[in-house]
JSON list of C-alpha atoms in Angstrom, two decimals:
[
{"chain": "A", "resi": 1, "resn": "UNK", "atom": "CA", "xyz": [-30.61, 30.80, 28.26]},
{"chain": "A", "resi": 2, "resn": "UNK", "atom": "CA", "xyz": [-30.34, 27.10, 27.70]},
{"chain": "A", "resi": 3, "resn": "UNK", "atom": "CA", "xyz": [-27.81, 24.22, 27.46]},
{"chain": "A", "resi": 4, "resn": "UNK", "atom": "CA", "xyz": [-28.73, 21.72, 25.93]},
{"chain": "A", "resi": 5, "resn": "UNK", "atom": "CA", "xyz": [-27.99, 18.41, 23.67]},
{"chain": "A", "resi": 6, "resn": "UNK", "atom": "CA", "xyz": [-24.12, 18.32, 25.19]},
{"chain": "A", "resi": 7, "resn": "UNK", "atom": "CA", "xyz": [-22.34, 14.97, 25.64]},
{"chain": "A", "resi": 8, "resn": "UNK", "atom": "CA", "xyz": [-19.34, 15.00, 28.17]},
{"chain": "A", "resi": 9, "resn": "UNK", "atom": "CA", "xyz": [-16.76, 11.69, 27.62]},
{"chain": "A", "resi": 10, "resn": "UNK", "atom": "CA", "xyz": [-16.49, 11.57, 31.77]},
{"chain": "A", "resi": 11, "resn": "UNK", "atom": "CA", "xyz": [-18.54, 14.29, 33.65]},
{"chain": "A", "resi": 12, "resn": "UNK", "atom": "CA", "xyz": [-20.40, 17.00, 33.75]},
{"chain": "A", "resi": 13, "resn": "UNK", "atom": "CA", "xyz": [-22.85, 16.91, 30.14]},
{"chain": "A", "resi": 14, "resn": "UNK", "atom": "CA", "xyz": [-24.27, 20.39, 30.27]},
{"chain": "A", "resi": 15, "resn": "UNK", "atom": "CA", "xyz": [-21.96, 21.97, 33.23]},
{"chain": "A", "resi": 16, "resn": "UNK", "atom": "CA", "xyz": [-18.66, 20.99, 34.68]},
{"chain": "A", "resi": 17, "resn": "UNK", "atom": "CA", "xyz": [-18.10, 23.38, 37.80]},
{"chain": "A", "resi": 18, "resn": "UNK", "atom": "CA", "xyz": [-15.28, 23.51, 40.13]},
{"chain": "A", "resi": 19, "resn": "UNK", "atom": "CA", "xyz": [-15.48, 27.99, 40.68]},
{"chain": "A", "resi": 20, "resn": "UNK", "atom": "CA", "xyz": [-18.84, 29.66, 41.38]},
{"chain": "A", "resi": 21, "resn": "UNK", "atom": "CA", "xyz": [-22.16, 29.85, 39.64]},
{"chain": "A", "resi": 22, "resn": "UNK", "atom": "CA", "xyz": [-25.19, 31.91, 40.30]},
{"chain": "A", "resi": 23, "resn": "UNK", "atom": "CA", "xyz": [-27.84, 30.63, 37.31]},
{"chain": "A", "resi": 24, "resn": "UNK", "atom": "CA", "xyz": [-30.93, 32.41, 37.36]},
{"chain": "A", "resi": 25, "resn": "UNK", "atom": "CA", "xyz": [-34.02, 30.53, 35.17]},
{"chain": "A", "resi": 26, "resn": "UNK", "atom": "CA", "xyz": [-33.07, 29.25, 31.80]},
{"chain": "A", "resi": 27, "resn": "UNK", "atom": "CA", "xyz": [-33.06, 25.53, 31.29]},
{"chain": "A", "resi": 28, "resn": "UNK", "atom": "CA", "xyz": [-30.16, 22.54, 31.18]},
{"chain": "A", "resi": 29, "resn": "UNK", "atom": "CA", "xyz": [-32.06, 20.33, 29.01]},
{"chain": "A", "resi": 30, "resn": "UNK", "atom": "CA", "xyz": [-31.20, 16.82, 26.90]},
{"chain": "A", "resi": 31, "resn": "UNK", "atom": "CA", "xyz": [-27.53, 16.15, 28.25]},
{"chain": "A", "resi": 32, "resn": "UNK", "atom": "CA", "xyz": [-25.61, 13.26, 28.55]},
{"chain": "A", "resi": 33, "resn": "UNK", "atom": "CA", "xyz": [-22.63, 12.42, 31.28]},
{"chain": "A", "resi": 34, "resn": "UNK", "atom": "CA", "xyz": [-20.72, 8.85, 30.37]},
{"chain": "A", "resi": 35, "resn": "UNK", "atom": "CA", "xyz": [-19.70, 9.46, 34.13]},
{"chain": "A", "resi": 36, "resn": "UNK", "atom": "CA", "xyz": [-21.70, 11.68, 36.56]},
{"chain": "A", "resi": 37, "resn": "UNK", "atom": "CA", "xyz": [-23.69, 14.87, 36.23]},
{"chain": "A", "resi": 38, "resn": "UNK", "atom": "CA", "xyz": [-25.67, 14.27, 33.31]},
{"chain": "A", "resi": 39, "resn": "UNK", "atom": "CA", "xyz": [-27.02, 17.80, 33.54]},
{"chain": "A", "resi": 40, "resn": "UNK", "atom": "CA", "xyz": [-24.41, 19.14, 36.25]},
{"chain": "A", "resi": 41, "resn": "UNK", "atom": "CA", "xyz": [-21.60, 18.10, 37.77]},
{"chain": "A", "resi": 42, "resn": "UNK", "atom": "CA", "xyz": [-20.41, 20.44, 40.45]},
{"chain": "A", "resi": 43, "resn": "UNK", "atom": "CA", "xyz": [-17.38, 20.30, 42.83]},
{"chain": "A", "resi": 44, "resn": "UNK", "atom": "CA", "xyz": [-17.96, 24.11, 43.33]},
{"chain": "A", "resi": 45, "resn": "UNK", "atom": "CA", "xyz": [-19.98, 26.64, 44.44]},
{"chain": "A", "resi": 46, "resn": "UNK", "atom": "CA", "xyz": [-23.46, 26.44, 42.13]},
{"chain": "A", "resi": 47, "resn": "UNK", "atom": "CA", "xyz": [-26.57, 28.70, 43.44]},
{"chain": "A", "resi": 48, "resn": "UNK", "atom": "CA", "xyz": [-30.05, 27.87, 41.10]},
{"chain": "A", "resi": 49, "resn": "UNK", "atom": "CA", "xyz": [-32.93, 30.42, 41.40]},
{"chain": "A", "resi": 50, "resn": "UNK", "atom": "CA", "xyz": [-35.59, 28.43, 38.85]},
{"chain": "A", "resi": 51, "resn": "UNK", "atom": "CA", "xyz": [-35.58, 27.46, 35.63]},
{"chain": "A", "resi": 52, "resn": "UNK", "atom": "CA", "xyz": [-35.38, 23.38, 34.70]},
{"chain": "A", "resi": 53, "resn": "UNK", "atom": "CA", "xyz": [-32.80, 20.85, 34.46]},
{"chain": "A", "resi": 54, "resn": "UNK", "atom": "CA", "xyz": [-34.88, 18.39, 32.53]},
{"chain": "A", "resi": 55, "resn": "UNK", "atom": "CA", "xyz": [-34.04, 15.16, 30.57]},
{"chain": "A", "resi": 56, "resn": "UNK", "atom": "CA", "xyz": [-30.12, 14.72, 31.22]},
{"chain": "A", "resi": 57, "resn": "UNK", "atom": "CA", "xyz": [-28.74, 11.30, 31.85]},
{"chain": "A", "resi": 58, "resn": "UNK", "atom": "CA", "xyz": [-25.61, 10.19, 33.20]},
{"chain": "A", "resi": 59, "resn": "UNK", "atom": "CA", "xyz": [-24.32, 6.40, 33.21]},
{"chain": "A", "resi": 60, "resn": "UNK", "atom": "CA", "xyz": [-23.47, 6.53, 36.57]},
{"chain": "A", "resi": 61, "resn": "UNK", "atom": "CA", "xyz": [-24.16, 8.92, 39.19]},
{"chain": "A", "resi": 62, "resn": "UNK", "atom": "CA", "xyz": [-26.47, 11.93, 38.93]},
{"chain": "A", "resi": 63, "resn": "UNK", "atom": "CA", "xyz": [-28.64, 12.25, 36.09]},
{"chain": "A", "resi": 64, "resn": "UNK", "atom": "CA", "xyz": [-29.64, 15.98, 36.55]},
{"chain": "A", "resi": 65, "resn": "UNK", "atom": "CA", "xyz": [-27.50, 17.24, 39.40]},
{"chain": "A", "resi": 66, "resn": "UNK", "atom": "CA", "xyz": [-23.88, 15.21, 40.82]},
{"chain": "A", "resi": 67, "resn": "UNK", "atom": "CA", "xyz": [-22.54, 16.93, 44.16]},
{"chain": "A", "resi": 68, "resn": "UNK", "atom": "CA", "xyz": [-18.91, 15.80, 45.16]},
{"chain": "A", "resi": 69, "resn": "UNK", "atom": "CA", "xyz": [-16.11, 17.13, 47.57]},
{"chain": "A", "resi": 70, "resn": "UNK", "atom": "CA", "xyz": [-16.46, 20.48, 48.94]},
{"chain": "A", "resi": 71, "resn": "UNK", "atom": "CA", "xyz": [-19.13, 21.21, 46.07]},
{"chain": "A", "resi": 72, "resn": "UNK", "atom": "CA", "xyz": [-22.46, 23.07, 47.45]},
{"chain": "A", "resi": 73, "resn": "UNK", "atom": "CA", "xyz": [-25.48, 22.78, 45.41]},
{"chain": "A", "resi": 74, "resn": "UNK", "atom": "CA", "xyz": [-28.47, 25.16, 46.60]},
{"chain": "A", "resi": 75, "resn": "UNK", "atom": "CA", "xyz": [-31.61, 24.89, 44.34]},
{"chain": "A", "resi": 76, "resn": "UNK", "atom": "CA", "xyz": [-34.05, 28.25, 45.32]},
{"chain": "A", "resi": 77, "resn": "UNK", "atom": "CA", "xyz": [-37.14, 27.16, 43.40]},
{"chain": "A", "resi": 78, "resn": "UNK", "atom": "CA", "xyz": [-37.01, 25.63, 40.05]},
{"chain": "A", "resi": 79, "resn": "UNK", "atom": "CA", "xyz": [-37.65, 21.94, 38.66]},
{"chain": "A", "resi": 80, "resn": "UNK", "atom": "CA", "xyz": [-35.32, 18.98, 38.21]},
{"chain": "A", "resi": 81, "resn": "UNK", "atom": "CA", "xyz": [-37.37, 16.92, 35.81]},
{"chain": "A", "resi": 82, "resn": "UNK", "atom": "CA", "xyz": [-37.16, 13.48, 33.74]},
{"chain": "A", "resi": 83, "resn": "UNK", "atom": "CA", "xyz": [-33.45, 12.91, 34.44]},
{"chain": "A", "resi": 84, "resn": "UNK", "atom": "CA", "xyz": [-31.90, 9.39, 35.13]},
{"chain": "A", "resi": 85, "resn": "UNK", "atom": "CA", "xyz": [-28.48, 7.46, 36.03]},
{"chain": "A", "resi": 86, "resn": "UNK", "atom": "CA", "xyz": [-27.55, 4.50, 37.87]},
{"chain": "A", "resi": 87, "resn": "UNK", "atom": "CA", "xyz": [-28.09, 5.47, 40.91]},
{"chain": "A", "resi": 88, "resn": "UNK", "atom": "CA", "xyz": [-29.41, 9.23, 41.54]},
{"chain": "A", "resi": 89, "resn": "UNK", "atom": "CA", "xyz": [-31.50, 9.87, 38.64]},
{"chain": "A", "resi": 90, "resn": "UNK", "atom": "CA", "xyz": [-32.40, 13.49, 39.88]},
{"chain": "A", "resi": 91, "resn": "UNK", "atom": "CA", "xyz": [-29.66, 14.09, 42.59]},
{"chain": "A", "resi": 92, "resn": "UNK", "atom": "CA", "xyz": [-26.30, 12.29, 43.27]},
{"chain": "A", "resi": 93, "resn": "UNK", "atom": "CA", "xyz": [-24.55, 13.13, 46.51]},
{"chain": "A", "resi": 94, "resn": "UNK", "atom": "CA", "xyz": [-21.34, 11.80, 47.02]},
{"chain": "A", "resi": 95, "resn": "UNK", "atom": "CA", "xyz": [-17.50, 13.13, 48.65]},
{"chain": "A", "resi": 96, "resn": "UNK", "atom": "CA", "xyz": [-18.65, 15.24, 50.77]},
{"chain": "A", "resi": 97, "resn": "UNK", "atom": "CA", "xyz": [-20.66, 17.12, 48.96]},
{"chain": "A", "resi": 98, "resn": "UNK", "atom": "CA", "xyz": [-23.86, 19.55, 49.50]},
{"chain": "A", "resi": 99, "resn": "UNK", "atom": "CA", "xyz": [-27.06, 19.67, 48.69]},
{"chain": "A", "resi": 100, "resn": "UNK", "atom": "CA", "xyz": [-29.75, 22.36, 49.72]},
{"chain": "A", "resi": 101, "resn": "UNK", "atom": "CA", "xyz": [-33.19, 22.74, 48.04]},
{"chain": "A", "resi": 102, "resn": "UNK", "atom": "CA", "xyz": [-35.25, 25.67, 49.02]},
{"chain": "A", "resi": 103, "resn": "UNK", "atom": "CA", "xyz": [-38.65, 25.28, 47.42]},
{"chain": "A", "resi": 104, "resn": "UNK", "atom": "CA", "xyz": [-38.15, 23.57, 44.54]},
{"chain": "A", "resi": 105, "resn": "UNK", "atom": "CA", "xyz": [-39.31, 20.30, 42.85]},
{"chain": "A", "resi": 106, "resn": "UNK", "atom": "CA", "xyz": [-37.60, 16.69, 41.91]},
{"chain": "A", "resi": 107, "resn": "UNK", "atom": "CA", "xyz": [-40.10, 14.79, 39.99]},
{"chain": "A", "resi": 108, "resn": "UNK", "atom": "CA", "xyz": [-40.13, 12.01, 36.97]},
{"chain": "A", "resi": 109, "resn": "UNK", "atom": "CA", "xyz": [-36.38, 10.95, 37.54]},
{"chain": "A", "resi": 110, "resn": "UNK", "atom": "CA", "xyz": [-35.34, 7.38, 37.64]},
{"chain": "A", "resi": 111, "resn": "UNK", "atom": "CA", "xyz": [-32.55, 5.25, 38.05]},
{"chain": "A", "resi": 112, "resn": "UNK", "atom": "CA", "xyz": [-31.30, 1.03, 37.67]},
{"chain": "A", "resi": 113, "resn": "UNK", "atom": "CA", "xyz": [-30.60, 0.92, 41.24]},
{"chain": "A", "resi": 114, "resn": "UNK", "atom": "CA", "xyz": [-31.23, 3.46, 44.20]},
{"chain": "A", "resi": 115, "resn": "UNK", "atom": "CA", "xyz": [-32.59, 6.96, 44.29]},
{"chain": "A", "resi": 116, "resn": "UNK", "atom": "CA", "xyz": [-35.08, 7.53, 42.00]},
{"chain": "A", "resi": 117, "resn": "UNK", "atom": "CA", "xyz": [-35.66, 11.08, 42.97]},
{"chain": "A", "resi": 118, "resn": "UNK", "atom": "CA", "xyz": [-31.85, 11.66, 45.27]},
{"chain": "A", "resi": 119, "resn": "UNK", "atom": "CA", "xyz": [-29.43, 9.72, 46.17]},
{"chain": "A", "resi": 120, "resn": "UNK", "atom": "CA", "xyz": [-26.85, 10.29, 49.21]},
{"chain": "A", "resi": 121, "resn": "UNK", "atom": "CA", "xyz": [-23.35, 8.49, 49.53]},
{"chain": "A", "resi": 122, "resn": "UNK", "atom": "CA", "xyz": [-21.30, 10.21, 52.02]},
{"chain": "A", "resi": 123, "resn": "UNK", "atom": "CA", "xyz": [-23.08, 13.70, 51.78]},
{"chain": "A", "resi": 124, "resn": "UNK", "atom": "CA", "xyz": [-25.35, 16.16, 53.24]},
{"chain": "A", "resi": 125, "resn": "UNK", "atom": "CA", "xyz": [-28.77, 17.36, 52.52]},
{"chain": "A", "resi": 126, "resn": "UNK", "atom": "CA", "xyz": [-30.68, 19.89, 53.44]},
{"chain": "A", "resi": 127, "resn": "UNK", "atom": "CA", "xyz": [-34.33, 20.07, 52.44]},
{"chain": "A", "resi": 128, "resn": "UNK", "atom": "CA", "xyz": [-36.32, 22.97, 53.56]},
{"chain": "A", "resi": 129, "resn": "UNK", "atom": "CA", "xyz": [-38.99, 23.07, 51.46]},
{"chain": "A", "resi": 130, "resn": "UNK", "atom": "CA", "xyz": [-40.52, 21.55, 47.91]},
{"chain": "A", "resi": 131, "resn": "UNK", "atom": "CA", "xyz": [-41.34, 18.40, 46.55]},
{"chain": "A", "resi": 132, "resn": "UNK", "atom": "CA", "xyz": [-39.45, 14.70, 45.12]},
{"chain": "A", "resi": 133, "resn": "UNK", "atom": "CA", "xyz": [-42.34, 12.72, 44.01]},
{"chain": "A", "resi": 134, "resn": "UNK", "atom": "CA", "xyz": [-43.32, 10.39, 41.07]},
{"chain": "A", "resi": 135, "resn": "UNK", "atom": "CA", "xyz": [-39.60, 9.51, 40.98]},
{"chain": "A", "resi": 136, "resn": "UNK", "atom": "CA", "xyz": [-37.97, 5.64, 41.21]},
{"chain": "A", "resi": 137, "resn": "UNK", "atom": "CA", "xyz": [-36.11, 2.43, 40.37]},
{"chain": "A", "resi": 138, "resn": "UNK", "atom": "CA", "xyz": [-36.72, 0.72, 37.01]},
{"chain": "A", "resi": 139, "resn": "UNK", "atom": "CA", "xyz": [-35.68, -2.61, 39.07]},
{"chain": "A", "resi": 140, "resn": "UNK", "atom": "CA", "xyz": [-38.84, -1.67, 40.67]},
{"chain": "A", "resi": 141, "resn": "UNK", "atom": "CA", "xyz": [-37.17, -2.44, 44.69]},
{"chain": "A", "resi": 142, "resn": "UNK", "atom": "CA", "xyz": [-38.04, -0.75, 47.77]},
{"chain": "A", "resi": 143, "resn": "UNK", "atom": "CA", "xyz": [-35.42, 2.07, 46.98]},
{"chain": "A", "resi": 144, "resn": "UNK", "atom": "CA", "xyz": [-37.39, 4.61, 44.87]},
{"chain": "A", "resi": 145, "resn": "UNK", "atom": "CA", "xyz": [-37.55, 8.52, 45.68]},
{"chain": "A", "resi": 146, "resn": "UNK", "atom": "CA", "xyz": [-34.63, 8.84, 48.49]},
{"chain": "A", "resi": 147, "resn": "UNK", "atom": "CA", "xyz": [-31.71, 6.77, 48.97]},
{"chain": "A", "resi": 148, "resn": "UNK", "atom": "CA", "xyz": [-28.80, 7.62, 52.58]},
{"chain": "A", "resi": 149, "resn": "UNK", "atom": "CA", "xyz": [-26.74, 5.09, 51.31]},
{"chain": "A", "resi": 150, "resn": "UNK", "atom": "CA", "xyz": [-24.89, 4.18, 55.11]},
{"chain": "A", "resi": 151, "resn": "UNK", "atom": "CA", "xyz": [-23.67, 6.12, 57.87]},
{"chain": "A", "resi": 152, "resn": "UNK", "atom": "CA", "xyz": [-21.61, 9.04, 56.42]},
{"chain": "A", "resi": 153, "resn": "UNK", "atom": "CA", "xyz": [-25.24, 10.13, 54.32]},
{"chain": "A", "resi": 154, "resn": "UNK", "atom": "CA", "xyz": [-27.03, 12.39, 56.41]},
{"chain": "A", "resi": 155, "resn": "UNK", "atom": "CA", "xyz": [-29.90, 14.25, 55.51]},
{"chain": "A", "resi": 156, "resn": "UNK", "atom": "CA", "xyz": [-31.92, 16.78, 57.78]},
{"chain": "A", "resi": 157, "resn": "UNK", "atom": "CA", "xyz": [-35.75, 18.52, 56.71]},
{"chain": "A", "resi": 158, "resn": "UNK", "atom": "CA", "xyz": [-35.88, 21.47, 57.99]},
{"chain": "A", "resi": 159, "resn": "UNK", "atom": "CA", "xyz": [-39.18, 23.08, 56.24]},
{"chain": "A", "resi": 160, "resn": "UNK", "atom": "CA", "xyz": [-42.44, 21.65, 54.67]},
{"chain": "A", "resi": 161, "resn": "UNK", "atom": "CA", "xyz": [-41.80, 18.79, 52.07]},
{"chain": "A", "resi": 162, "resn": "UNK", "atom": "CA", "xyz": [-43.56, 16.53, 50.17]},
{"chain": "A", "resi": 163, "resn": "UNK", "atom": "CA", "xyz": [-42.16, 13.18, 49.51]},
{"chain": "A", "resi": 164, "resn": "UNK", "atom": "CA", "xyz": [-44.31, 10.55, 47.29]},
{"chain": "A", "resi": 165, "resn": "UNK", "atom": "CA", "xyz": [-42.86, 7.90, 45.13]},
{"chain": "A", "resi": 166, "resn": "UNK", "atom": "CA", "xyz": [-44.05, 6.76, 41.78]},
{"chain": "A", "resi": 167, "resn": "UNK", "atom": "CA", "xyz": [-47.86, 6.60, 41.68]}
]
């Protein structure tokens, strides 16, 4: 299925989760967040198995995907595509929050600041396997495809991943 062309006042433009999602395929495609989590904002538990979460914007934090709190984010496959904020056009990590990609791709996102591709303010990551690439800043600084913003962002690679900024 799709969402798609949603506008949220504060956060979360296609999805605002705080219980449990399993989303297999299907697309989140063309939403808007005035806050974070353009195309999702999840304090939950949200589990992706493919599909796209492609052109979503959000004017601050997390253009496709905004982790906070004790939210988990685990992307199995699938593409997180054209999406942009202020600062983590593709991914926003922030609170505490969780992110684990298994295989899948962050590409074409962009953001006014840091992060281009993901963006981690006092959060974890966990990337075992896929690809960011031909993600970065419009400001065009140093700070394009990954951003650990400090020493609460930790991020660990635990499988094969490619990493290339805007080309």
């Amino acid at each position: 299925g799709q969402i798609k062309n949603n506008t949220a006042t504060k956060s979360g433009g296609g999805i605002f989760n705080q219980g449990t999602i399993n989303k297999s395929g299907g697309s989140i495609t063309g939403n808007t967040a005035n806050q974070h989590g353009g195309g999702v904002y999840n304090q939950g538990t949200f589990n992706l198995k493919g599909g796209y979460i492609t052109g979503n914007k959000a004017t601050n934090e997390g253009g496709g995907v905004y982790v906070t709190g004790t939210g988990v984010f685990t992307m199995n496959g699938g593409v997180i595509d054209g999406c942009k904020a202020k600062k983590g056009g593709g991914v926003a990590v922030a609170n505490g929050g969780t992110f684990i990609m298994n295989n899948g791709t962050i590409t074409g996102c962009n953001t006014d600041n840091e992060g281009g591709g993901l963006y981690i303010d006092e959060g974890s990551v966990n990337l075992a396997g896929g690809s960011i690439t031909n993600s970065y800043t419009s400001n065009n600084s140093t700070n394009g495809s990954i951003w650990l913003n400090g020493d609460k962002a930790d991020m660990t690679i635990s499988g094969p991943v490619t990493i290339k900024g805007k080309n």
